[in-house]
Amino acid sequence: KLRVVVASTKLRVVQRMYDRAGPFSVGMGHFFDRLGEAAEKTVEETSAGPEGVKTKEAIVAITSDRGLCGGVNSAIVKLVKRNVEAHSDRIDATIFLVGDKGKDGLSRVVGKLFAASYKDVFKSPVTFDLASIIAEEISSRSFDTIAICYNKFKSVISQIPTKKNIAGLEFMKANAHLFDEYEFDTDIDNNQVLMDLFEFQLAAQIFGACLENSTSEQAARMAAMDNATRNAKDMLSRLTLLYNRQRQAVITSELIEIISGAEALQG
């Protein structure tokens, strides 16, 4: 029961954080929507292209650092495995693992694809600085696309495994004309502007995904602890009933023996 209360309190805290910071990552996502659509079209064209041409994809798998939270971690493990196995002939995947609980499930099948693993991410509230560190590590390598796999929070009893695609830096530079309608007031080089924009939006998307995954984790943990409490009460009721039946049977047996003995003495 105590774990339910603790999980409920933590859920309210992370949900408030997500409600405040969520629109930030959503707004950045809308700004880059047209680039994402172009990237997905390019990936599809690459998949339909000649054999041997592979798209370099970074997969950011976001799981929790602690267990006892239902199936949120196994859902991400399955999503990443399915994505890697289904497109292994077309995508050269590299995995960045955020959170510790998905490591065991993924290392057995796709462990050789790990590039970096970040643990103890959710032991304290997620910050934009932490998301920026992860984004900087990804930006230091060249990828055509970046896929963020996380649990989308729908309700306390429903979390949806989600894959969000983001265009890579080189693709962004090659399609810079998509941003011609925007005027950037800056003294620095346009390539540097695009690089800064890319890192900023990647950090924003990772930050939002981490917050949403943390909210999903606490919601799933509260539901799991509530189910465990209910199951424990049901088991206790069944065991109490079984004990009372056996106790009553023993008492009845002893009474019969006493009565039989008294009847025998009187006879």
Short mmCIF file of N, CA and C in Angstrom, two decimals, residues 22-196:
data_model
loop_
_atom_site.label_atom_id
_atom_site.label_comp_id
_atom_site.label_asym_id
_atom_site.label_seq_id
_atom_site.Cartn_x
_atom_site.Cartn_y
_atom_site.Cartn_z
N GLY A 22 6.44 19.86 -21.60
CA GLY A 22 5.98 19.16 -22.79
C GLY A 22 5.74 20.05 -23.99
N PRO A 23 5.03 21.18 -23.81
CA PRO A 23 4.77 22.06 -24.97
C PRO A 23 6.06 22.56 -25.64
N PHE A 24 7.15 22.64 -24.87
CA PHE A 24 8.43 23.08 -25.43
C PHE A 24 8.91 22.10 -26.51
N SER A 25 8.97 20.80 -26.16
CA SER A 25 9.43 19.80 -27.13
C SER A 25 8.41 19.61 -28.25
N VAL A 26 7.12 19.74 -27.93
CA VAL A 26 6.08 19.62 -28.96
C VAL A 26 6.21 20.75 -29.97
N GLY A 27 6.46 21.97 -29.48
CA GLY A 27 6.62 23.11 -30.37
C GLY A 27 7.82 22.96 -31.29
N MET A 28 8.93 22.46 -30.75
CA MET A 28 10.11 22.21 -31.57
C MET A 28 9.81 21.14 -32.61
N GLY A 29 9.03 20.13 -32.20
CA GLY A 29 8.67 19.06 -33.13
C GLY A 29 7.85 19.58 -34.29
N HIS A 30 6.90 20.50 -34.02
CA HIS A 30 6.08 21.08 -35.08
C HIS A 30 6.94 21.89 -36.05
N PHE A 31 7.93 22.60 -35.50
CA PHE A 31 8.81 23.43 -36.34
C PHE A 31 9.58 22.57 -37.33
N PHE A 32 9.96 21.35 -36.91
CA PHE A 32 10.77 20.47 -37.76
C PHE A 32 9.94 19.39 -38.45
N ASP A 33 8.62 19.50 -38.39
CA ASP A 33 7.75 18.47 -38.98
C ASP A 33 8.03 18.25 -40.46
N ARG A 34 8.16 19.34 -41.20
CA ARG A 34 8.35 19.21 -42.65
C ARG A 34 9.67 18.50 -42.97
N LEU A 35 10.68 18.73 -42.11
CA LEU A 35 11.96 18.05 -42.31
C LEU A 35 11.81 16.56 -42.01
N GLY A 36 11.03 16.24 -40.96
CA GLY A 36 10.81 14.84 -40.61
C GLY A 36 10.08 14.09 -41.70
N GLU A 37 9.09 14.75 -42.33
CA GLU A 37 8.36 14.11 -43.42
C GLU A 37 9.28 13.83 -44.61
N ALA A 38 10.17 14.78 -44.89
CA ALA A 38 11.12 14.59 -45.99
C ALA A 38 12.10 13.47 -45.67
N ALA A 39 12.50 13.38 -44.40
CA ALA A 39 13.44 12.32 -43.98
C ALA A 39 12.80 10.95 -44.12
N GLU A 40 11.53 10.82 -43.69
CA GLU A 40 10.85 9.53 -43.80
C GLU A 40 10.70 9.11 -45.26
N LYS A 41 10.45 10.10 -46.14
CA LYS A 41 10.35 9.79 -47.56
C LYS A 41 11.68 9.29 -48.11
N THR A 42 12.77 9.90 -47.64
CA THR A 42 14.10 9.49 -48.09
C THR A 42 14.43 8.09 -47.60
N VAL A 43 14.07 7.77 -46.35
CA VAL A 43 14.31 6.43 -45.81
C VAL A 43 13.55 5.39 -46.60
N GLU A 44 12.28 5.73 -46.96
CA GLU A 44 11.48 4.80 -47.76
C GLU A 44 12.11 4.58 -49.14
N GLU A 45 12.64 5.67 -49.75
CA GLU A 45 13.29 5.55 -51.05
C GLU A 45 14.56 4.72 -50.96
N THR A 46 15.28 4.88 -49.84
CA THR A 46 16.49 4.09 -49.62
C THR A 46 16.14 2.62 -49.46
N SER A 47 15.04 2.36 -48.74
CA SER A 47 14.61 0.98 -48.52
C SER A 47 14.19 0.31 -49.82
N ALA A 48 13.68 1.11 -50.74
CA ALA A 48 13.23 0.55 -52.02
C ALA A 48 14.34 0.58 -53.07
N GLY A 49 15.50 1.12 -52.69
CA GLY A 49 16.61 1.29 -53.63
C GLY A 49 17.41 0.03 -53.80
N PRO A 50 18.61 0.16 -54.39
CA PRO A 50 19.45 -1.00 -54.67
C PRO A 50 19.97 -1.68 -53.41
N GLU A 51 20.26 -2.97 -53.56
CA GLU A 51 20.80 -3.73 -52.43
C GLU A 51 22.14 -3.15 -52.01
N GLY A 52 22.42 -3.25 -50.71
CA GLY A 52 23.71 -2.82 -50.19
C GLY A 52 23.72 -1.38 -49.71
N VAL A 53 22.70 -0.57 -50.09
CA VAL A 53 22.61 0.81 -49.63
C VAL A 53 21.87 0.83 -48.29
N LYS A 54 22.57 1.26 -47.25
CA LYS A 54 21.99 1.24 -45.91
C LYS A 54 21.89 2.66 -45.34
N THR A 55 20.82 2.89 -44.61
CA THR A 55 20.63 4.15 -43.91
C THR A 55 21.23 4.03 -42.51
N LYS A 56 22.06 5.01 -42.12
CA LYS A 56 22.62 5.01 -40.78
C LYS A 56 21.59 5.60 -39.82
N GLU A 57 21.19 4.78 -38.86
CA GLU A 57 20.15 5.23 -37.93
C GLU A 57 20.63 5.09 -36.49
N ALA A 58 20.45 6.14 -35.71
CA ALA A 58 20.71 6.09 -34.27
C ALA A 58 19.39 5.82 -33.57
N ILE A 59 19.37 4.79 -32.73
CA ILE A 59 18.16 4.46 -31.96
C ILE A 59 18.40 4.82 -30.51
N VAL A 60 17.61 5.75 -30.00
CA VAL A 60 17.68 6.15 -28.59
C VAL A 60 16.58 5.40 -27.85
N ALA A 61 16.97 4.35 -27.11
CA ALA A 61 16.00 3.52 -26.39
C ALA A 61 15.90 4.01 -24.95
N ILE A 62 14.74 4.53 -24.57
CA ILE A 62 14.55 5.12 -23.24
C ILE A 62 13.77 4.13 -22.36
N THR A 63 14.44 3.65 -21.32
CA THR A 63 13.81 2.75 -20.34
C THR A 63 14.02 3.35 -18.94
N SER A 64 13.56 2.65 -17.93
CA SER A 64 13.70 3.17 -16.56
C SER A 64 14.97 2.61 -15.91
N ASP A 65 15.31 3.15 -14.74
CA ASP A 65 16.45 2.65 -13.97
C ASP A 65 16.00 1.64 -12.91
N ARG A 66 14.70 1.54 -12.66
CA ARG A 66 14.18 0.63 -11.64
C ARG A 66 13.08 -0.23 -12.25
N GLY A 67 12.86 -1.37 -11.61
CA GLY A 67 11.82 -2.29 -12.07
C GLY A 67 10.51 -2.04 -11.34
N LEU A 68 9.70 -3.10 -11.26
CA LEU A 68 8.39 -3.05 -10.60
C LEU A 68 7.50 -1.97 -11.21
N CYS A 69 7.53 -1.87 -12.54
CA CYS A 69 6.70 -0.86 -13.21
C CYS A 69 5.98 -1.48 -14.41
N GLY A 70 5.50 -2.68 -14.24
CA GLY A 70 4.71 -3.31 -15.28
C GLY A 70 5.54 -3.65 -16.51
N GLY A 71 4.96 -3.45 -17.69
CA GLY A 71 5.64 -3.85 -18.92
C GLY A 71 6.22 -2.71 -19.72
N VAL A 72 6.46 -1.53 -19.09
CA VAL A 72 6.93 -0.39 -19.87
C VAL A 72 8.34 -0.63 -20.44
N ASN A 73 9.19 -1.31 -19.68
CA ASN A 73 10.55 -1.55 -20.16
C ASN A 73 10.58 -2.65 -21.23
N SER A 74 9.84 -3.72 -21.00
CA SER A 74 9.81 -4.82 -21.98
C SER A 74 9.18 -4.35 -23.29
N ALA A 75 8.26 -3.39 -23.22
CA ALA A 75 7.63 -2.87 -24.43
C ALA A 75 8.65 -2.14 -25.30
N ILE A 76 9.55 -1.38 -24.68
CA ILE A 76 10.59 -0.67 -25.43
C ILE A 76 11.61 -1.66 -25.99
N VAL A 77 11.96 -2.67 -25.20
CA VAL A 77 12.89 -3.70 -25.67
C VAL A 77 12.33 -4.38 -26.93
N LYS A 78 11.05 -4.74 -26.88
CA LYS A 78 10.41 -5.38 -28.04
C LYS A 78 10.35 -4.43 -29.24
N LEU A 79 10.08 -3.16 -29.00
CA LEU A 79 9.99 -2.18 -30.09
C LEU A 79 11.34 -2.02 -30.79
N VAL A 80 12.41 -1.93 -30.00
CA VAL A 80 13.76 -1.77 -30.58
C VAL A 80 14.16 -3.03 -31.34
N LYS A 81 13.94 -4.20 -30.74
CA LYS A 81 14.27 -5.46 -31.41
C LYS A 81 13.53 -5.60 -32.73
N ARG A 82 12.24 -5.28 -32.70
CA ARG A 82 11.42 -5.40 -33.90
C ARG A 82 11.90 -4.44 -34.99
N ASN A 83 12.28 -3.24 -34.60
CA ASN A 83 12.75 -2.25 -35.56
C ASN A 83 14.08 -2.68 -36.19
N VAL A 84 15.00 -3.22 -35.36
CA VAL A 84 16.31 -3.64 -35.86
C VAL A 84 16.19 -4.86 -36.76
N GLU A 85 15.41 -5.85 -36.30
CA GLU A 85 15.29 -7.10 -37.05
C GLU A 85 14.53 -6.91 -38.36
N ALA A 86 13.50 -6.05 -38.36
CA ALA A 86 12.68 -5.87 -39.56
C ALA A 86 13.42 -5.14 -40.66
N HIS A 87 14.40 -4.29 -40.30
CA HIS A 87 15.09 -3.47 -41.30
C HIS A 87 16.59 -3.70 -41.29
N SER A 88 17.01 -4.87 -40.85
CA SER A 88 18.45 -5.14 -40.73
C SER A 88 19.17 -5.08 -42.08
N ASP A 89 18.44 -5.36 -43.17
CA ASP A 89 19.07 -5.35 -44.49
C ASP A 89 19.14 -3.95 -45.10
N ARG A 90 18.42 -3.00 -44.50
CA ARG A 90 18.36 -1.65 -45.05
C ARG A 90 18.89 -0.58 -44.10
N ILE A 91 18.98 -0.90 -42.80
CA ILE A 91 19.38 0.10 -41.81
C ILE A 91 20.60 -0.38 -41.03
N ASP A 92 21.59 0.48 -40.94
CA ASP A 92 22.78 0.24 -40.12
C ASP A 92 22.53 0.94 -38.79
N ALA A 93 22.06 0.18 -37.80
CA ALA A 93 21.59 0.78 -36.55
C ALA A 93 22.70 0.89 -35.51
N THR A 94 22.62 1.94 -34.72
CA THR A 94 23.48 2.15 -33.56
C THR A 94 22.56 2.53 -32.40
N ILE A 95 22.73 1.87 -31.25
CA ILE A 95 21.78 2.04 -30.14
C ILE A 95 22.42 2.86 -29.01
N PHE A 96 21.69 3.88 -28.56
CA PHE A 96 22.05 4.65 -27.38
C PHE A 96 20.99 4.33 -26.31
N LEU A 97 21.41 3.72 -25.23
CA LEU A 97 20.47 3.25 -24.22
C LEU A 97 20.40 4.23 -23.05
N VAL A 98 19.21 4.78 -22.81
CA VAL A 98 18.97 5.70 -21.69
C VAL A 98 18.17 4.96 -20.64
N GLY A 99 18.72 4.81 -19.44
CA GLY A 99 18.10 3.98 -18.41
C GLY A 99 18.74 2.61 -18.39
N ASP A 100 18.67 1.94 -17.25
CA ASP A 100 19.44 0.70 -17.06
C ASP A 100 18.65 -0.58 -17.30
N LYS A 101 17.33 -0.50 -17.22
CA LYS A 101 16.53 -1.73 -17.21
C LYS A 101 16.38 -2.39 -18.58
N GLY A 102 16.61 -1.66 -19.65
CA GLY A 102 16.49 -2.28 -20.97
C GLY A 102 17.77 -2.97 -21.42
N LYS A 103 18.84 -2.79 -20.65
CA LYS A 103 20.15 -3.29 -21.09
C LYS A 103 20.18 -4.81 -21.20
N ASP A 104 19.68 -5.50 -20.18
CA ASP A 104 19.71 -6.97 -20.19
C ASP A 104 18.90 -7.54 -21.34
N GLY A 105 17.72 -7.00 -21.56
CA GLY A 105 16.85 -7.52 -22.62
C GLY A 105 17.40 -7.28 -24.01
N LEU A 106 18.13 -6.16 -24.20
CA LEU A 106 18.65 -5.83 -25.52
C LEU A 106 20.04 -6.40 -25.78
N SER A 107 20.85 -6.53 -24.73
CA SER A 107 22.25 -6.95 -24.93
C SER A 107 22.35 -8.37 -25.48
N ARG A 108 21.36 -9.22 -25.18
CA ARG A 108 21.42 -10.61 -25.66
C ARG A 108 21.25 -10.70 -27.17
N VAL A 109 20.49 -9.77 -27.75
CA VAL A 109 20.18 -9.84 -29.18
C VAL A 109 20.92 -8.78 -29.99
N VAL A 110 20.93 -7.55 -29.49
CA VAL A 110 21.53 -6.44 -30.26
C VAL A 110 22.62 -5.73 -29.48
N GLY A 111 23.24 -6.45 -28.56
CA GLY A 111 24.28 -5.84 -27.71
C GLY A 111 25.44 -5.28 -28.50
N LYS A 112 25.75 -5.89 -29.63
CA LYS A 112 26.89 -5.43 -30.44
C LYS A 112 26.63 -4.07 -31.08
N LEU A 113 25.37 -3.62 -31.06
CA LEU A 113 25.02 -2.33 -31.66
C LEU A 113 25.08 -1.18 -30.66
N PHE A 114 25.36 -1.49 -29.37
CA PHE A 114 25.40 -0.44 -28.35
C PHE A 114 26.56 0.52 -28.61
N ALA A 115 26.26 1.81 -28.56
CA ALA A 115 27.30 2.83 -28.69
C ALA A 115 27.55 3.51 -27.35
N ALA A 116 26.48 3.70 -26.55
CA ALA A 116 26.60 4.34 -25.24
C ALA A 116 25.42 3.92 -24.38
N SER A 117 25.65 3.88 -23.08
CA SER A 117 24.59 3.53 -22.13
C SER A 117 24.61 4.52 -20.98
N TYR A 118 23.47 5.09 -20.66
CA TYR A 118 23.37 6.09 -19.59
C TYR A 118 22.49 5.52 -18.48
N LYS A 119 23.08 5.33 -17.30
CA LYS A 119 22.32 4.77 -16.18
C LYS A 119 22.11 5.83 -15.10
N ASP A 120 21.20 5.53 -14.18
CA ASP A 120 20.84 6.45 -13.09
C ASP A 120 20.32 7.79 -13.63
N VAL A 121 19.69 7.73 -14.80
CA VAL A 121 19.16 8.95 -15.42
C VAL A 121 17.94 9.45 -14.66
N PHE A 122 17.11 8.52 -14.17
CA PHE A 122 15.83 8.90 -13.57
C PHE A 122 15.83 8.84 -12.05
N LYS A 123 17.03 8.72 -11.44
CA LYS A 123 17.09 8.72 -9.98
C LYS A 123 16.80 10.10 -9.42
N SER A 124 17.04 11.12 -10.21
CA SER A 124 16.68 12.49 -9.88
C SER A 124 15.88 13.04 -11.06
N PRO A 125 15.16 14.14 -10.87
CA PRO A 125 14.35 14.67 -11.98
C PRO A 125 15.18 14.92 -13.23
N VAL A 126 14.62 14.57 -14.38
CA VAL A 126 15.31 14.74 -15.65
C VAL A 126 15.48 16.23 -15.95
N THR A 127 16.66 16.60 -16.43
CA THR A 127 16.94 18.00 -16.76
C THR A 127 17.29 18.13 -18.24
N PHE A 128 17.17 19.35 -18.75
CA PHE A 128 17.53 19.62 -20.14
C PHE A 128 19.04 19.47 -20.34
N ASP A 129 19.82 19.75 -19.29
CA ASP A 129 21.28 19.59 -19.38
C ASP A 129 21.65 18.15 -19.69
N LEU A 130 20.98 17.21 -19.01
CA LEU A 130 21.25 15.80 -19.24
C LEU A 130 20.88 15.40 -20.67
N ALA A 131 19.72 15.87 -21.13
CA ALA A 131 19.31 15.59 -22.51
C ALA A 131 20.30 16.18 -23.50
N SER A 132 20.88 17.33 -23.16
CA SER A 132 21.86 17.97 -24.05
C SER A 132 23.14 17.15 -24.16
N ILE A 133 23.54 16.52 -23.06
CA ILE A 133 24.73 15.66 -23.08
C ILE A 133 24.53 14.48 -24.03
N ILE A 134 23.34 13.86 -23.93
CA ILE A 134 23.03 12.73 -24.82
C ILE A 134 22.97 13.20 -26.27
N ALA A 135 22.33 14.36 -26.50
CA ALA A 135 22.22 14.90 -27.86
C ALA A 135 23.59 15.23 -28.43
N GLU A 136 24.48 15.73 -27.58
CA GLU A 136 25.84 16.08 -28.04
C GLU A 136 26.61 14.83 -28.46
N GLU A 137 26.43 13.76 -27.69
CA GLU A 137 27.09 12.49 -28.04
C GLU A 137 26.60 11.96 -29.38
N ILE A 138 25.30 12.04 -29.62
CA ILE A 138 24.73 11.59 -30.89
C ILE A 138 25.19 12.49 -32.03
N SER A 139 25.22 13.80 -31.77
CA SER A 139 25.60 14.77 -32.81
C SER A 139 27.06 14.62 -33.23
N SER A 140 27.88 14.05 -32.35
CA SER A 140 29.31 13.90 -32.68
C SER A 140 29.53 12.82 -33.75
N ARG A 141 28.48 12.04 -34.06
CA ARG A 141 28.56 11.01 -35.09
C ARG A 141 27.63 11.37 -36.24
N SER A 142 27.84 10.74 -37.36
CA SER A 142 27.04 11.05 -38.56
C SER A 142 25.94 10.01 -38.73
N PHE A 143 24.68 10.46 -38.67
CA PHE A 143 23.52 9.58 -38.85
C PHE A 143 22.56 10.21 -39.84
N ASP A 144 21.92 9.36 -40.63
CA ASP A 144 20.90 9.83 -41.57
C ASP A 144 19.59 10.13 -40.85
N THR A 145 19.23 9.27 -39.92
CA THR A 145 18.01 9.47 -39.13
C THR A 145 18.28 9.09 -37.68
N ILE A 146 17.45 9.60 -36.80
CA ILE A 146 17.52 9.29 -35.37
C ILE A 146 16.13 8.88 -34.92
N ALA A 147 16.02 7.73 -34.28
CA ALA A 147 14.73 7.24 -33.80
C ALA A 147 14.74 7.21 -32.27
N ILE A 148 13.79 7.90 -31.66
CA ILE A 148 13.66 7.91 -30.20
C ILE A 148 12.53 6.97 -29.83
N CYS A 149 12.85 5.91 -29.09
CA CYS A 149 11.84 4.92 -28.65
C CYS A 149 11.54 5.14 -27.18
N TYR A 150 10.29 5.42 -26.86
CA TYR A 150 9.90 5.72 -25.48
C TYR A 150 8.43 5.36 -25.29
N ASN A 151 7.96 5.42 -24.06
CA ASN A 151 6.56 5.15 -23.75
C ASN A 151 5.78 6.46 -23.71
N LYS A 152 4.83 6.58 -24.60
CA LYS A 152 3.98 7.78 -24.65
C LYS A 152 2.89 7.65 -23.60
N PHE A 153 2.77 8.65 -22.74
CA PHE A 153 1.79 8.63 -21.66
C PHE A 153 0.42 8.99 -22.20
N LYS A 154 -0.52 8.05 -22.07
CA LYS A 154 -1.89 8.30 -22.50
C LYS A 154 -2.80 8.48 -21.29
N SER A 155 -2.70 7.57 -20.33
CA SER A 155 -3.44 7.67 -19.07
C SER A 155 -2.72 6.84 -18.03
N VAL A 156 -3.24 6.83 -16.83
CA VAL A 156 -2.61 6.08 -15.74
C VAL A 156 -2.55 4.59 -16.06
N ILE A 157 -3.51 4.09 -16.82
CA ILE A 157 -3.54 2.66 -17.12
C ILE A 157 -3.13 2.35 -18.56
N SER A 158 -2.69 3.36 -19.30
CA SER A 158 -2.35 3.14 -20.71
C SER A 158 -1.09 3.93 -21.09
N GLN A 159 -0.05 3.20 -21.50
CA GLN A 159 1.18 3.79 -22.00
C GLN A 159 1.50 3.14 -23.35
N ILE A 160 1.78 3.95 -24.35
CA ILE A 160 1.95 3.44 -25.72
C ILE A 160 3.41 3.50 -26.15
N PRO A 161 4.03 2.34 -26.47
CA PRO A 161 5.40 2.36 -27.00
C PRO A 161 5.43 3.12 -28.31
N THR A 162 6.29 4.12 -28.39
CA THR A 162 6.29 5.04 -29.54
C THR A 162 7.69 5.20 -30.11
N LYS A 163 7.76 5.31 -31.42
CA LYS A 163 9.03 5.58 -32.11
C LYS A 163 8.89 6.92 -32.84
N LYS A 164 9.73 7.88 -32.45
CA LYS A 164 9.71 9.20 -33.07
C LYS A 164 10.95 9.37 -33.94
N ASN A 165 10.76 9.66 -35.22
CA ASN A 165 11.88 9.81 -36.16
C ASN A 165 12.30 11.26 -36.29
N ILE A 166 13.61 11.47 -36.29
CA ILE A 166 14.20 12.80 -36.45
C ILE A 166 15.25 12.73 -37.55
N ALA A 167 15.24 13.72 -38.44
CA ALA A 167 16.21 13.75 -39.52
C ALA A 167 17.61 14.05 -38.98
N GLY A 168 18.62 13.46 -39.61
CA GLY A 168 20.00 13.68 -39.19
C GLY A 168 20.52 15.03 -39.64
N LEU A 169 21.70 15.40 -39.13
CA LEU A 169 22.27 16.71 -39.41
C LEU A 169 22.59 16.89 -40.89
N GLU A 170 23.21 15.88 -41.51
CA GLU A 170 23.58 16.00 -42.92
C GLU A 170 22.34 16.15 -43.80
N PHE A 171 21.28 15.41 -43.45
CA PHE A 171 20.02 15.53 -44.20
C PHE A 171 19.44 16.93 -44.02
N MET A 172 19.57 17.46 -42.79
CA MET A 172 19.07 18.80 -42.51
C MET A 172 19.81 19.84 -43.34
N LYS A 173 21.13 19.70 -43.47
CA LYS A 173 21.92 20.63 -44.28
C LYS A 173 21.55 20.51 -45.76
N ALA A 174 21.33 19.28 -46.20
CA ALA A 174 21.00 19.06 -47.62
C ALA A 174 19.62 19.60 -47.97
N ASN A 175 18.76 19.77 -46.96
CA ASN A 175 17.40 20.27 -47.20
C ASN A 175 17.17 21.60 -46.49
N ALA A 176 18.21 22.40 -46.44
CA ALA A 176 18.12 23.70 -45.75
C ALA A 176 17.09 24.62 -46.40
N HIS A 177 16.78 24.37 -47.69
CA HIS A 177 15.80 25.22 -48.39
C HIS A 177 14.42 25.15 -47.77
N LEU A 178 14.15 24.09 -46.98
CA LEU A 178 12.84 23.96 -46.33
C LEU A 178 12.62 25.05 -45.29
N PHE A 179 13.72 25.69 -44.87
CA PHE A 179 13.60 26.75 -43.86
C PHE A 179 13.75 28.14 -44.46
N ASP A 180 13.67 28.25 -45.80
CA ASP A 180 13.88 29.54 -46.46
C ASP A 180 12.85 30.58 -46.05
N GLU A 181 11.66 30.12 -45.67
CA GLU A 181 10.61 31.08 -45.31
C GLU A 181 10.88 31.73 -43.95
N TYR A 182 11.83 31.17 -43.18
CA TYR A 182 12.17 31.75 -41.88
C TYR A 182 13.42 32.62 -42.02
N GLU A 183 13.43 33.72 -41.31
CA GLU A 183 14.58 34.62 -41.34
C GLU A 183 15.37 34.49 -40.05
N PHE A 184 16.63 34.11 -40.16
CA PHE A 184 17.48 33.94 -38.99
C PHE A 184 18.38 35.17 -38.85
N ASP A 185 18.21 35.90 -37.78
CA ASP A 185 19.00 37.11 -37.53
C ASP A 185 20.24 36.72 -36.73
N THR A 186 21.32 36.43 -37.42
CA THR A 186 22.54 35.97 -36.76
C THR A 186 23.77 36.37 -37.57
N ASP A 187 24.90 36.47 -36.89
CA ASP A 187 26.16 36.84 -37.56
C ASP A 187 27.01 35.62 -37.90
N ILE A 188 26.60 34.43 -37.44
CA ILE A 188 27.42 33.25 -37.65
C ILE A 188 27.05 32.55 -38.95
N ASP A 189 27.88 31.62 -39.35
CA ASP A 189 27.71 30.89 -40.60
C ASP A 189 26.41 30.09 -40.60
N ASN A 190 25.77 29.98 -41.78
CA ASN A 190 24.49 29.25 -41.88
C ASN A 190 24.63 27.79 -41.48
N ASN A 191 25.75 27.16 -41.83
CA ASN A 191 25.98 25.76 -41.45
C ASN A 191 26.02 25.62 -39.94
N GLN A 192 26.64 26.60 -39.27
CA GLN A 192 26.70 26.55 -37.81
C GLN A 192 25.32 26.76 -37.21
N VAL A 193 24.52 27.61 -37.85
CA VAL A 193 23.14 27.82 -37.38
C VAL A 193 22.36 26.52 -37.46
N LEU A 194 22.49 25.83 -38.59
CA LEU A 194 21.78 24.56 -38.75
C LEU A 194 22.26 23.53 -37.75
N MET A 195 23.58 23.51 -37.48
CA MET A 195 24.11 22.56 -36.51
C MET A 195 23.58 22.85 -35.11
N ASP A 196 23.55 24.13 -34.76
CA ASP A 196 23.02 24.51 -33.44
C ASP A 196 21.54 24.19 -33.34
#
